Amino acid sequence: MKLIKRFLKEKKMYDDNNIFAKILRKEIPCQIVYEDEFSLFFNDINPQAKIHVLAIPKVPCIDFSDFVTKNNPEVISSFFLSVEKVVSKLGIRKTGFRIVSNSGSDGGQEVPHFHLHILGGEKV
Ligand code: AMP
């Protein structure tokens, strides 16, 4: 199993069994905040702020670069416009928020499906 994970990482292949892929297939439950054709937003299981929502596109993509280089502009813009929609829905547009995307091992990425952390509801 460890060997397979290393192979996938080195080859930069999408791991269909990562936890967010399972969430997208509804094999694992999550607290949905918003969902549309291209994206899913749900509460982080280990929140680092009063509001900590994860945003994931529904296409298989490992990280930020993978997402923006392998998808058409409609998918990419739809995802980021949905982020804006959710920021508004969460009521944090005026008070402020932080959006973070960890990428790769130096970036501290744990789940190899591109995601944004949306943090707010207090000073972060
Ligand atoms: P990262 O380190 O950027 O890959 O972040 C992964 C995030 O996913 C962490 O903040 C975890 O708390 C969160 N996480 C892991 N499993 C789940 C889950 N089943 N439901 C919601 N959030 C999760």
PDB file of C-alpha atoms and ligand atoms in Angstrom:
ATOM      1  CA  MET A   1       0.000   0.000   0.000  1.00  0.00           C
ATOM      2  CA  LYS A   2       2.817   2.388   0.919  1.00  0.00           C
ATOM      3  CA  LEU A   3       4.561   1.560  -2.380  1.00  0.00           C
ATOM      4  CA  ILE A   4       1.411   2.319  -4.376  1.00  0.00           C
ATOM      5  CA  LYS A   5       0.979   5.670  -2.590  1.00  0.00           C
ATOM      6  CA  ARG A   6       4.625   6.570  -3.344  1.00  0.00           C
ATOM      7  CA  PHE A   7       4.232   5.568  -7.003  1.00  0.00           C
ATOM      8  CA  LEU A   8       1.092   7.717  -7.361  1.00  0.00           C
ATOM      9  CA  LYS A   9       2.819  10.663  -5.692  1.00  0.00           C
ATOM     10  CA  GLU A  10       5.930  10.447  -7.840  1.00  0.00           C
ATOM     11  CA  LYS A  11       3.908   9.986 -11.032  1.00  0.00           C
ATOM     12  CA  LYS A  12       1.490  12.699  -9.871  1.00  0.00           C
ATOM     13  CA  MET A  13      -1.489  10.488 -10.614  1.00  0.00           C
ATOM     14  CA  TYR A  14      -4.826  11.178  -9.013  1.00  0.00           C
ATOM     15  CA  ASP A  15      -5.631   8.764  -6.183  1.00  0.00           C
ATOM     16  CA  ASP A  16      -9.294   7.858  -6.607  1.00  0.00           C
ATOM     17  CA  ASN A  17      -9.431   6.598  -3.044  1.00  0.00           C
ATOM     18  CA  ASN A  18      -8.490   9.841  -1.313  1.00  0.00           C
ATOM     19  CA  ILE A  19     -10.966  10.942   1.337  1.00  0.00           C
ATOM     20  CA  PHE A  20     -12.403  13.843  -0.682  1.00  0.00           C
ATOM     21  CA  ALA A  21     -13.012  11.565  -3.686  1.00  0.00           C
ATOM     22  CA  LYS A  22     -14.977   9.338  -1.303  1.00  0.00           C
ATOM     23  CA  ILE A  23     -16.902  12.356  -0.021  1.00  0.00           C
ATOM     24  CA  LEU A  24     -17.729  13.350  -3.615  1.00  0.00           C
ATOM     25  CA  ARG A  25     -19.014   9.817  -4.295  1.00  0.00           C
ATOM     26  CA  LYS A  26     -21.077  10.101  -1.071  1.00  0.00           C
ATOM     27  CA  GLU A  27     -19.290   7.081   0.398  1.00  0.00           C
ATOM     28  CA  ILE A  28     -18.311   9.195   3.409  1.00  0.00           C
ATOM     29  CA  PRO A  29     -20.674  11.727   4.988  1.00  0.00           C
ATOM     30  CA  CYS A  30     -19.893  15.411   5.375  1.00  0.00           C
ATOM     31  CA  GLN A  31     -21.697  18.541   6.510  1.00  0.00           C
ATOM     32  CA  ILE A  32     -22.566  20.194   3.214  1.00  0.00           C
ATOM     33  CA  VAL A  33     -22.600  23.991   3.172  1.00  0.00           C
ATOM     34  CA  TYR A  34     -23.226  24.399  -0.559  1.00  0.00           C
ATOM     35  CA  GLU A  35     -23.169  22.222  -3.663  1.00  0.00           C
ATOM     36  CA  ASP A  36     -23.558  22.840  -7.387  1.00  0.00           C
ATOM     37  CA  GLU A  37     -22.630  21.208 -10.690  1.00  0.00           C
ATOM     38  CA  PHE A  38     -18.895  21.836 -10.371  1.00  0.00           C
ATOM     39  CA  SER A  39     -18.175  22.136  -6.656  1.00  0.00           C
ATOM     40  CA  LEU A  40     -18.863  20.953  -3.139  1.00  0.00           C
ATOM     41  CA  PHE A  41     -18.395  22.942   0.080  1.00  0.00           C
ATOM     42  CA  PHE A  42     -18.433  21.272   3.503  1.00  0.00           C
ATOM     43  CA  ASN A  43     -17.300  21.900   7.062  1.00  0.00           C
ATOM     44  CA  ASP A  44     -13.775  20.852   7.982  1.00  0.00           C
ATOM     45  CA  ILE A  45     -13.839  17.961  10.460  1.00  0.00           C
ATOM     46  CA  ASN A  46     -11.111  19.642  12.531  1.00  0.00           C
ATOM     47  CA  PRO A  47     -11.963  23.365  12.356  1.00  0.00           C
ATOM     48  CA  GLN A  48      -9.165  25.894  12.869  1.00  0.00           C
ATOM     49  CA  ALA A  49     -11.592  28.830  13.183  1.00  0.00           C
ATOM     50  CA  LYS A  50     -15.282  29.433  14.002  1.00  0.00           C
ATOM     51  CA  ILE A  51     -15.946  29.062  10.306  1.00  0.00           C
ATOM     52  CA  HIS A  52     -13.763  26.559   8.474  1.00  0.00           C
ATOM     53  CA  VAL A  53     -15.233  25.384   5.210  1.00  0.00           C
ATOM     54  CA  LEU A  54     -13.485  23.286   2.567  1.00  0.00           C
ATOM     55  CA  ALA A  55     -14.167  23.961  -1.098  1.00  0.00           C
ATOM     56  CA  ILE A  56     -13.510  21.203  -3.619  1.00  0.00           C
ATOM     57  CA  PRO A  57     -14.102  20.996  -7.354  1.00  0.00           C
ATOM     58  CA  LYS A  58     -15.929  17.894  -8.569  1.00  0.00           C
ATOM     59  CA  VAL A  59     -13.269  17.051 -11.145  1.00  0.00           C
ATOM     60  CA  PRO A  60     -10.339  14.796 -10.214  1.00  0.00           C
ATOM     61  CA  CYS A  61      -7.352  17.060  -9.553  1.00  0.00           C
ATOM     62  CA  ILE A  62      -4.477  16.729  -7.120  1.00  0.00           C
ATOM     63  CA  ASP A  63      -3.648  20.318  -6.282  1.00  0.00           C
ATOM     64  CA  PHE A  64      -4.031  23.945  -7.390  1.00  0.00           C
ATOM     65  CA  SER A  65      -1.733  23.623 -10.428  1.00  0.00           C
ATOM     66  CA  ASP A  66      -3.376  20.383 -11.515  1.00  0.00           C
ATOM     67  CA  PHE A  67      -6.814  22.027 -11.273  1.00  0.00           C
ATOM     68  CA  VAL A  68      -6.007  25.197 -13.221  1.00  0.00           C
ATOM     69  CA  THR A  69      -3.911  23.549 -15.951  1.00  0.00           C
ATOM     70  CA  LYS A  70      -6.123  20.543 -16.709  1.00  0.00           C
ATOM     71  CA  ASN A  71      -9.587  22.067 -16.784  1.00  0.00           C
ATOM     72  CA  ASN A  72     -11.436  24.346 -19.129  1.00  0.00           C
ATOM     73  CA  PRO A  73     -12.070  27.975 -18.140  1.00  0.00           C
ATOM     74  CA  GLU A  74     -15.758  27.325 -17.489  1.00  0.00           C
ATOM     75  CA  VAL A  75     -14.992  24.771 -14.774  1.00  0.00           C
ATOM     76  CA  ILE A  76     -12.285  26.943 -13.213  1.00  0.00           C
ATOM     77  CA  SER A  77     -14.283  30.170 -13.166  1.00  0.00           C
ATOM     78  CA  SER A  78     -17.415  28.397 -11.961  1.00  0.00           C
ATOM     79  CA  PHE A  79     -15.482  26.982  -9.011  1.00  0.00           C
ATOM     80  CA  PHE A  80     -14.051  30.347  -7.949  1.00  0.00           C
ATOM     81  CA  LEU A  81     -17.398  32.122  -8.449  1.00  0.00           C
ATOM     82  CA  SER A  82     -18.984  29.512  -6.183  1.00  0.00           C
ATOM     83  CA  VAL A  83     -16.344  30.326  -3.559  1.00  0.00           C
ATOM     84  CA  GLU A  84     -17.499  33.934  -3.704  1.00  0.00           C
ATOM     85  CA  LYS A  85     -21.130  32.792  -3.412  1.00  0.00           C
ATOM     86  CA  VAL A  86     -20.318  30.734  -0.316  1.00  0.00           C
ATOM     87  CA  VAL A  87     -18.327  33.570   1.302  1.00  0.00           C
ATOM     88  CA  SER A  88     -21.479  35.652   0.953  1.00  0.00           C
ATOM     89  CA  LYS A  89     -23.735  32.821   2.200  1.00  0.00           C
ATOM     90  CA  LEU A  90     -21.509  32.391   5.275  1.00  0.00           C
ATOM     91  CA  GLY A  91     -21.886  36.116   6.038  1.00  0.00           C
ATOM     92  CA  ILE A  92     -18.143  36.771   6.184  1.00  0.00           C
ATOM     93  CA  ARG A  93     -17.629  38.955   3.138  1.00  0.00           C
ATOM     94  CA  LYS A  94     -17.749  42.181   5.186  1.00  0.00           C
ATOM     95  CA  THR A  95     -15.959  40.946   8.296  1.00  0.00           C
ATOM     96  CA  GLY A  96     -13.171  39.290   6.321  1.00  0.00           C
ATOM     97  CA  PHE A  97     -11.797  35.817   5.831  1.00  0.00           C
ATOM     98  CA  ARG A  98      -8.751  33.863   4.752  1.00  0.00           C
ATOM     99  CA  ILE A  99      -8.523  31.447   1.846  1.00  0.00           C
ATOM    100  CA  VAL A 100      -5.675  28.941   1.904  1.00  0.00           C
ATOM    101  CA  SER A 101      -4.677  26.129  -0.401  1.00  0.00           C
ATOM    102  CA  ASN A 102      -1.911  23.797   0.727  1.00  0.00           C
ATOM    103  CA  SER A 103      -0.055  22.219  -2.165  1.00  0.00           C
ATOM    104  CA  GLY A 104       2.364  19.299  -2.101  1.00  0.00           C
ATOM    105  CA  SER A 105       4.625  18.182   0.726  1.00  0.00           C
ATOM    106  CA  ASP A 106       6.291  21.549   1.380  1.00  0.00           C
ATOM    107  CA  GLY A 107       2.819  23.132   1.400  1.00  0.00           C
ATOM    108  CA  GLY A 108       1.638  20.634   4.012  1.00  0.00           C
ATOM    109  CA  GLN A 109      -1.111  19.163   1.836  1.00  0.00           C
ATOM    110  CA  GLU A 110      -2.615  16.069   3.451  1.00  0.00           C
ATOM    111  CA  VAL A 111      -5.485  15.229   1.144  1.00  0.00           C
ATOM    112  CA  PRO A 112      -4.440  14.905  -2.521  1.00  0.00           C
ATOM    113  CA  HIS A 113      -7.585  16.428  -4.027  1.00  0.00           C
ATOM    114  CA  PHE A 114      -7.332  20.180  -4.657  1.00  0.00           C
ATOM    115  CA  HIS A 115      -9.177  22.143  -1.990  1.00  0.00           C
ATOM    116  CA  LEU A 116      -9.439  25.614  -0.535  1.00  0.00           C
ATOM    117  CA  HIS A 117      -9.758  26.275   3.172  1.00  0.00           C
ATOM    118  CA  ILE A 118     -12.135  29.177   3.868  1.00  0.00           C
ATOM    119  CA  LEU A 119     -11.518  30.479   7.383  1.00  0.00           C
ATOM    120  CA  GLY A 120     -13.389  33.215   9.184  1.00  0.00           C
ATOM    121  CA  GLY A 121     -16.029  34.103  11.743  1.00  0.00           C
ATOM    122  CA  GLU A 122     -13.297  35.505  13.998  1.00  0.00           C
ATOM    123  CA  LYS A 123      -9.771  36.914  13.672  1.00  0.00           C
ATOM    124  CA  VAL A 124      -7.696  34.272  11.911  1.00  0.00           C
TER     125      VAL A 124
HETATM  126  P1  AMP B   1      -4.765  19.810   3.851  1.00  0.00           P
HETATM  127  O1  AMP B   1      -3.763  19.642   4.938  1.00  0.00           O
HETATM  128  O2  AMP B   1      -4.731  21.166   3.216  1.00  0.00           O
HETATM  129  O3  AMP B   1      -4.721  18.688   2.842  1.00  0.00           O
HETATM  130  O4  AMP B   1      -6.181  19.768   4.564  1.00  0.00           O
HETATM  131  C1  AMP B   1      -6.976  18.644   4.689  1.00  0.00           C
HETATM  132  C2  AMP B   1      -8.136  19.033   5.573  1.00  0.00           C
HETATM  133  O5  AMP B   1      -9.139  18.070   5.428  1.00  0.00           O
HETATM  134  C3  AMP B   1      -7.798  19.135   7.061  1.00  0.00           C
HETATM  135  O6  AMP B   1      -8.093  20.431   7.533  1.00  0.00           O
HETATM  136  C4  AMP B   1      -8.694  18.065   7.690  1.00  0.00           C
HETATM  137  O7  AMP B   1      -9.189  18.454   8.962  1.00  0.00           O
HETATM  138  C5  AMP B   1      -9.803  17.932   6.663  1.00  0.00           C
HETATM  139  N1  AMP B   1     -10.497  16.652   6.649  1.00  0.00           N
HETATM  140  C6  AMP B   1      -9.950  15.418   6.598  1.00  0.00           C
HETATM  141  N2  AMP B   1     -10.909  14.476   6.549  1.00  0.00           N
HETATM  142  C7  AMP B   1     -12.094  15.137   6.555  1.00  0.00           C
HETATM  143  C8  AMP B   1     -13.467  14.721   6.517  1.00  0.00           C
HETATM  144  N3  AMP B   1     -13.817  13.424   6.466  1.00  0.00           N
HETATM  145  N4  AMP B   1     -14.423  15.671   6.535  1.00  0.00           N
HETATM  146  C9  AMP B   1     -14.097  16.979   6.600  1.00  0.00           C
HETATM  147  N5  AMP B   1     -12.828  17.427   6.626  1.00  0.00           N
HETATM  148  C10 AMP B   1     -11.843  16.529   6.609  1.00  0.00           C
END
